Structures are given as structure tokens and as C-alpha cells.
């Protein structure tokens, strides 16, 4: 029968399954999460009128400057992400496309996944009013406690009066771990006035690749590194770079 059809009609018939396939792909949800820069929060400040960090049993000092933890906004674990949204995000500098499994644990319900992220948050900090999930606040909450208790150790602020932003998990022995999403977080930090961004050393190159003009990227491996770098910034000493 095909031999009786004209060449244009044959091509049209052959193209129909291909078009149907593309149409199905365009409508089908994909296993990706779309992310963009989220809010930043000053751990030296307040949340809903209450201090983000509260210390009892020790005298604290007033602080100047800001220590801003950073976040990303991501589509939910059950959100339908379409191919058009994926292509749009790939070509935008303020968006990122990540495998869903890299952001959310697999094999659980949405409530179980939410519980998992809240458990991660409690492992890294004890700030019940701060409505930001995940362990990435650990480094900056630790720096905030140091600044409130001791500052730079010489009577000044650990921040040197600057707006410092960054991200990173923290372990009991002070090691700083990678968190993901740094390409979005550096943009949120710059948007909110930060001049310095502390990043886990393992993610330094990724942060540097997306660094906005005017934002200095400082890699850290431990809490001690972070404190030392902030003091060096104030004193004019040597500060690590990527």
C-alpha cells in the first residue's frame, strides 16, 4: 500500500509515531527537581521576633555584621516536572536541574521524606523557630555561636562587620561537609548583600564557576578553617581561594 502513496504522504505517516513519542514525552513527568536561589537568613539576627541562636549559661556579646546561611528553593518530591520546564531551566543561570534522587531520599511517601529532612535539620541545629530544613545550616550556626561568645578573640566581631554568607554541614569534630546546590546559593548570597561566601572545599570549583562579580569564595574544610579565614579577612592575612 505504501508504494501507492506519494513520497510526502509516506514521510508524513512515518513522522506520526515520532511526533506521538515527543508529545508523550512532553506531557510525562520526569525524575528531576528544579531549583533556584532561596532565602538567606542571618543566624546572628532574629526569626519571627526571636533570636535565631539562644545561649544560656554563658555571657554573650553584641555582634555587628551578618552571618547568612543560604538555601535553595526546590520543587517538591512528588511534583510533576515536565520536559519544557527542564529545558527552560537548563538555559537559565538562576535555575538548576538536579536528579530527584540527589535531593530527596527514595522509596518513601511525601510525609516520610518531609520527616527525613526535618530529622536532618535537628541533627545540625536546635533552632525550632527557623523554618528551614536540611543540615546545611550547621557551619553557620556554629560560627554564630562562636561570634556571640568570643567574637574574633580580640574584642572584635568574627565577621569584621561584613555580611558573610555560606553553607556546609558540621560534624562533632568540626569537619565541614558538602551540601549541594552551591551554584544557586552563591547567587542568593550576592543578591542579599554578602561580600564573602564560605563553601565546603569539595564544592569550591562549582561555587567559583557560578560566582557573581563582587563575591569572594573562600573554601573551608573545618570549623577552625572557617574561623581562621574570617580572622584573616579582617587582619589582611592570607585567605584560601579555589
Short mmCIF file of C-alpha atoms in Angstrom, two decimals:
data_model
loop_
_atom_site.label_atom_id
_atom_site.label_comp_id
_atom_site.label_asym_id
_atom_site.label_seq_id
_atom_site.Cartn_x
_atom_site.Cartn_y
_atom_site.Cartn_z
CA UNK A 1 0.00 0.00 0.00
CA UNK A 2 2.87 2.36 0.83
CA UNK A 3 4.12 2.03 -2.75
CA UNK A 4 0.92 3.69 -3.96
CA UNK A 5 1.36 6.73 -1.73
CA UNK A 6 3.27 9.81 -2.69
CA UNK A 7 6.61 10.49 -1.01
CA UNK A 8 5.25 13.39 1.12
CA UNK A 9 2.44 11.16 2.43
CA UNK A 10 4.88 8.37 3.28
CA UNK A 11 7.05 10.81 5.19
CA UNK A 12 4.01 12.17 7.00
CA UNK A 13 2.90 8.67 8.02
CA UNK A 14 6.39 7.81 9.26
CA UNK A 15 6.58 11.02 11.23
CA UNK A 16 3.36 10.40 13.13
CA UNK A 17 4.83 7.85 15.61
CA UNK A 18 7.81 10.12 16.23
CA UNK A 19 5.56 13.11 16.89
CA UNK A 20 3.42 10.99 19.18
CA UNK A 21 6.53 9.94 21.10
CA UNK A 22 7.66 13.54 21.54
CA UNK A 23 4.16 14.54 22.56
CA UNK A 24 4.07 11.86 25.22
CA UNK A 25 7.50 12.87 26.50
CA UNK A 26 6.43 16.50 26.70
CA UNK A 27 3.47 15.60 28.90
CA UNK A 28 5.08 12.89 31.04
CA UNK A 29 6.59 13.86 34.42
CA UNK A 30 10.36 13.47 34.64
CA UNK A 31 12.51 12.35 37.62
CA UNK A 32 14.11 15.76 38.12
CA UNK A 33 13.98 18.50 40.71
CA UNK A 34 14.14 22.15 39.64
CA UNK A 35 15.94 24.54 41.98
CA UNK A 36 16.55 28.26 42.27
CA UNK A 37 18.16 30.56 44.86
CA UNK A 38 16.19 30.58 48.10
CA UNK A 39 16.15 32.86 51.11
CA UNK A 40 19.19 33.63 53.23
CA UNK A 41 18.92 34.06 56.97
CA UNK A 42 21.22 35.91 59.39
CA UNK A 43 21.94 33.48 62.23
CA UNK A 44 23.05 36.46 64.36
CA UNK A 45 19.62 38.04 63.91
CA UNK A 46 16.04 37.13 64.72
CA UNK A 47 13.34 34.93 63.24
CA UNK A 48 9.71 35.86 64.00
CA UNK A 49 10.97 38.25 66.65
CA UNK A 50 13.08 35.65 68.46
CA UNK A 51 16.89 35.27 68.29
CA UNK A 52 17.92 32.52 65.90
CA UNK A 53 20.64 31.50 68.36
CA UNK A 54 19.91 31.49 72.09
CA UNK A 55 22.73 30.72 74.52
CA UNK A 56 22.17 30.04 78.20
CA UNK A 57 24.68 29.55 80.98
CA UNK A 58 27.30 31.84 79.44
CA UNK A 59 27.67 35.57 78.88
CA UNK A 60 27.16 36.68 75.27
CA UNK A 61 28.37 39.76 73.45
CA UNK A 62 26.61 42.11 71.00
CA UNK A 63 27.57 41.49 67.40
CA UNK A 64 27.91 43.54 64.24
CA UNK A 65 27.82 42.26 60.68
CA UNK A 66 25.86 39.25 59.46
CA UNK A 67 26.36 35.51 59.10
CA UNK A 68 23.83 34.47 56.47
CA UNK A 69 23.07 30.79 55.96
CA UNK A 70 21.84 30.10 52.44
CA UNK A 71 19.14 27.89 50.95
CA UNK A 72 17.69 26.78 47.66
CA UNK A 73 14.05 26.51 46.68
CA UNK A 74 13.30 23.18 45.02
CA UNK A 75 10.23 21.53 43.58
CA UNK A 76 8.69 19.01 45.95
CA UNK A 77 9.47 15.29 45.99
CA UNK A 78 6.16 14.47 44.29
CA UNK A 79 5.99 17.46 41.94
CA UNK A 80 5.45 16.78 38.23
CA UNK A 81 8.36 18.26 36.29
CA UNK A 82 7.80 18.49 32.52
CA UNK A 83 10.33 18.47 29.73
CA UNK A 84 9.63 22.10 28.82
CA UNK A 85 10.48 23.19 32.37
CA UNK A 86 13.68 21.16 32.28
CA UNK A 87 14.84 22.74 29.01
CA UNK A 88 13.97 26.23 30.27
CA UNK A 89 15.94 25.71 33.49
CA UNK A 90 18.97 24.29 31.68
CA UNK A 91 19.39 27.54 29.75
CA UNK A 92 18.98 29.88 32.74
CA UNK A 93 21.79 30.88 35.09
CA UNK A 94 19.38 31.32 38.02
CA UNK A 95 17.94 27.79 37.77
CA UNK A 96 19.35 24.30 38.19
CA UNK A 97 18.15 20.83 37.18
CA UNK A 98 19.09 18.00 39.53
CA UNK A 99 18.17 14.32 39.69
CA UNK A 100 15.34 13.95 42.18
CA UNK A 101 17.22 11.15 43.96
CA UNK A 102 20.08 13.58 44.65
CA UNK A 103 17.74 15.89 46.57
CA UNK A 104 15.22 13.59 48.21
CA UNK A 105 15.56 10.06 49.64
CA UNK A 106 13.89 7.39 47.55
CA UNK A 107 11.31 4.79 48.46
CA UNK A 108 9.24 6.82 50.91
CA UNK A 109 5.99 8.72 50.98
CA UNK A 110 5.96 12.52 50.90
CA UNK A 111 5.37 12.62 54.67
CA UNK A 112 8.29 10.24 55.26
CA UNK A 113 10.54 12.40 53.07
CA UNK A 114 9.48 15.53 54.97
CA UNK A 115 10.27 13.78 58.26
CA UNK A 116 13.69 12.82 56.88
CA UNK A 117 14.59 16.43 56.05
CA UNK A 118 13.35 17.64 59.44
CA UNK A 119 15.46 15.00 61.18
CA UNK A 120 18.48 16.26 59.20
CA UNK A 121 17.75 19.78 60.39
CA UNK A 122 17.63 18.70 64.04
CA UNK A 123 20.97 16.95 63.66
CA UNK A 124 22.62 20.22 62.63
CA UNK A 125 20.87 22.81 64.81
CA UNK A 126 18.50 23.34 67.73
CA UNK A 127 16.56 26.46 66.37
CA UNK A 128 12.85 25.28 66.49
CA UNK A 129 11.53 28.55 65.07
CA UNK A 130 13.75 28.55 62.00
CA UNK A 131 11.62 27.06 59.24
CA UNK A 132 14.47 25.90 57.01
CA UNK A 133 15.11 22.18 56.62
CA UNK A 134 18.27 20.27 55.97
CA UNK A 135 21.72 20.06 57.59
CA UNK A 136 23.38 22.83 55.58
CA UNK A 137 22.98 25.40 58.38
CA UNK A 138 25.43 23.55 60.63
CA UNK A 139 28.57 25.54 59.82
CA UNK A 140 26.92 28.93 60.13
CA UNK A 141 25.09 28.15 63.34
CA UNK A 142 28.46 27.09 64.78
CA UNK A 143 30.09 30.33 63.61
CA UNK A 144 27.20 32.30 65.09
CA UNK A 145 27.71 30.71 68.49
CA UNK A 146 31.45 31.50 68.36
CA UNK A 147 30.76 35.12 67.40
CA UNK A 148 28.24 35.58 70.20
CA UNK A 149 30.56 34.06 72.81
CA UNK A 150 34.05 35.19 71.76
CA UNK A 151 33.93 37.21 68.54
CA UNK A 152 37.34 37.23 66.92
CA UNK A 153 39.03 36.58 70.27
CA UNK A 154 40.43 40.12 70.46
CA UNK A 155 37.33 42.11 71.28
CA UNK A 156 36.04 42.46 67.72
CA UNK A 157 33.44 40.69 65.64
CA UNK A 158 34.17 37.46 63.81
CA UNK A 159 32.52 38.99 60.75
CA UNK A 160 34.60 42.16 60.87
CA UNK A 161 31.30 43.98 60.31
CA UNK A 162 30.86 42.30 56.92
CA UNK A 163 27.95 40.32 55.53
CA UNK A 164 29.32 36.79 55.32
CA UNK A 165 27.29 34.03 53.67
CA UNK A 166 27.88 30.36 53.05
CA UNK A 167 26.86 26.79 53.59
CA UNK A 168 28.16 23.49 54.91
CA UNK A 169 27.37 20.68 57.29
CA UNK A 170 29.34 20.27 60.50
CA UNK A 171 30.37 17.14 62.38
CA UNK A 172 31.05 16.74 66.09
CA UNK A 173 34.79 17.01 65.46
CA UNK A 174 34.41 20.18 63.40
CA UNK A 175 34.70 18.86 59.85
CA UNK A 176 32.76 20.76 57.19
CA UNK A 177 30.86 18.66 54.66
CA UNK A 178 29.43 19.30 51.21
CA UNK A 179 25.72 20.05 50.83
CA UNK A 180 24.88 20.57 47.14
CA UNK A 181 23.17 23.47 45.41
CA UNK A 182 26.09 25.87 45.84
CA UNK A 183 25.68 27.31 42.33
CA UNK A 184 22.27 28.62 43.42
CA UNK A 185 23.37 29.57 46.93
CA UNK A 186 26.15 31.92 45.77
CA UNK A 187 23.59 33.83 43.74
CA UNK A 188 21.24 34.13 46.70
CA UNK A 189 24.14 35.31 48.87
CA UNK A 190 25.14 38.01 46.37
CA UNK A 191 21.52 39.11 45.99
CA UNK A 192 21.29 39.63 49.76
CA UNK A 193 24.43 41.71 50.06
CA UNK A 194 27.16 39.23 51.00
CA UNK A 195 30.74 40.03 50.05
CA UNK A 196 32.23 36.68 51.15
CA UNK A 197 30.94 33.13 50.70
CA UNK A 198 32.30 30.23 52.77
CA UNK A 199 31.96 26.96 50.88
CA UNK A 200 32.95 23.35 51.66
CA UNK A 201 36.29 22.76 49.95
CA UNK A 202 34.89 19.87 47.89
CA UNK A 203 32.44 22.27 46.23
CA UNK A 204 34.79 25.21 45.76
CA UNK A 205 35.20 24.91 41.99
CA UNK A 206 31.46 24.66 41.46
CA UNK A 207 30.88 27.78 43.54
CA UNK A 208 33.66 29.64 41.73
CA UNK A 209 32.24 28.71 38.33
CA UNK A 210 28.94 30.44 39.18
CA UNK A 211 30.44 33.26 41.27
CA UNK A 212 28.79 36.65 40.76
CA UNK A 213 31.09 39.66 40.44
CA UNK A 214 31.94 41.12 43.82
CA UNK A 215 31.56 37.89 45.80
CA UNK A 216 34.70 36.29 47.22
CA UNK A 217 34.68 32.49 47.51
CA UNK A 218 36.58 31.02 50.47
CA UNK A 219 36.93 27.21 50.75
CA UNK A 220 36.90 25.62 54.20
CA UNK A 221 37.43 22.04 55.40
CA UNK A 222 36.90 22.52 59.13
CA UNK A 223 35.31 24.93 61.56
CA UNK A 224 38.81 26.01 62.52
CA UNK A 225 39.50 26.86 58.85
CA UNK A 226 36.38 29.00 58.70
CA UNK A 227 37.22 30.93 61.87
CA UNK A 228 40.82 31.40 60.73
CA UNK A 229 39.74 32.68 57.31
CA UNK A 230 37.33 35.20 58.81
CA UNK A 231 40.04 36.49 61.15
CA UNK A 232 42.49 36.72 58.22
CA UNK A 233 39.99 38.73 56.20
CA UNK A 234 39.88 41.30 58.99
CA UNK A 235 43.62 41.42 59.63
CA UNK A 236 44.71 41.35 55.98
CA UNK A 237 46.26 37.90 56.29
CA UNK A 238 46.34 35.10 53.73
CA UNK A 239 42.91 33.73 52.84
CA UNK A 240 42.47 30.49 50.86
CA UNK A 241 40.92 30.56 47.40
CA UNK A 242 39.74 27.96 44.90
#
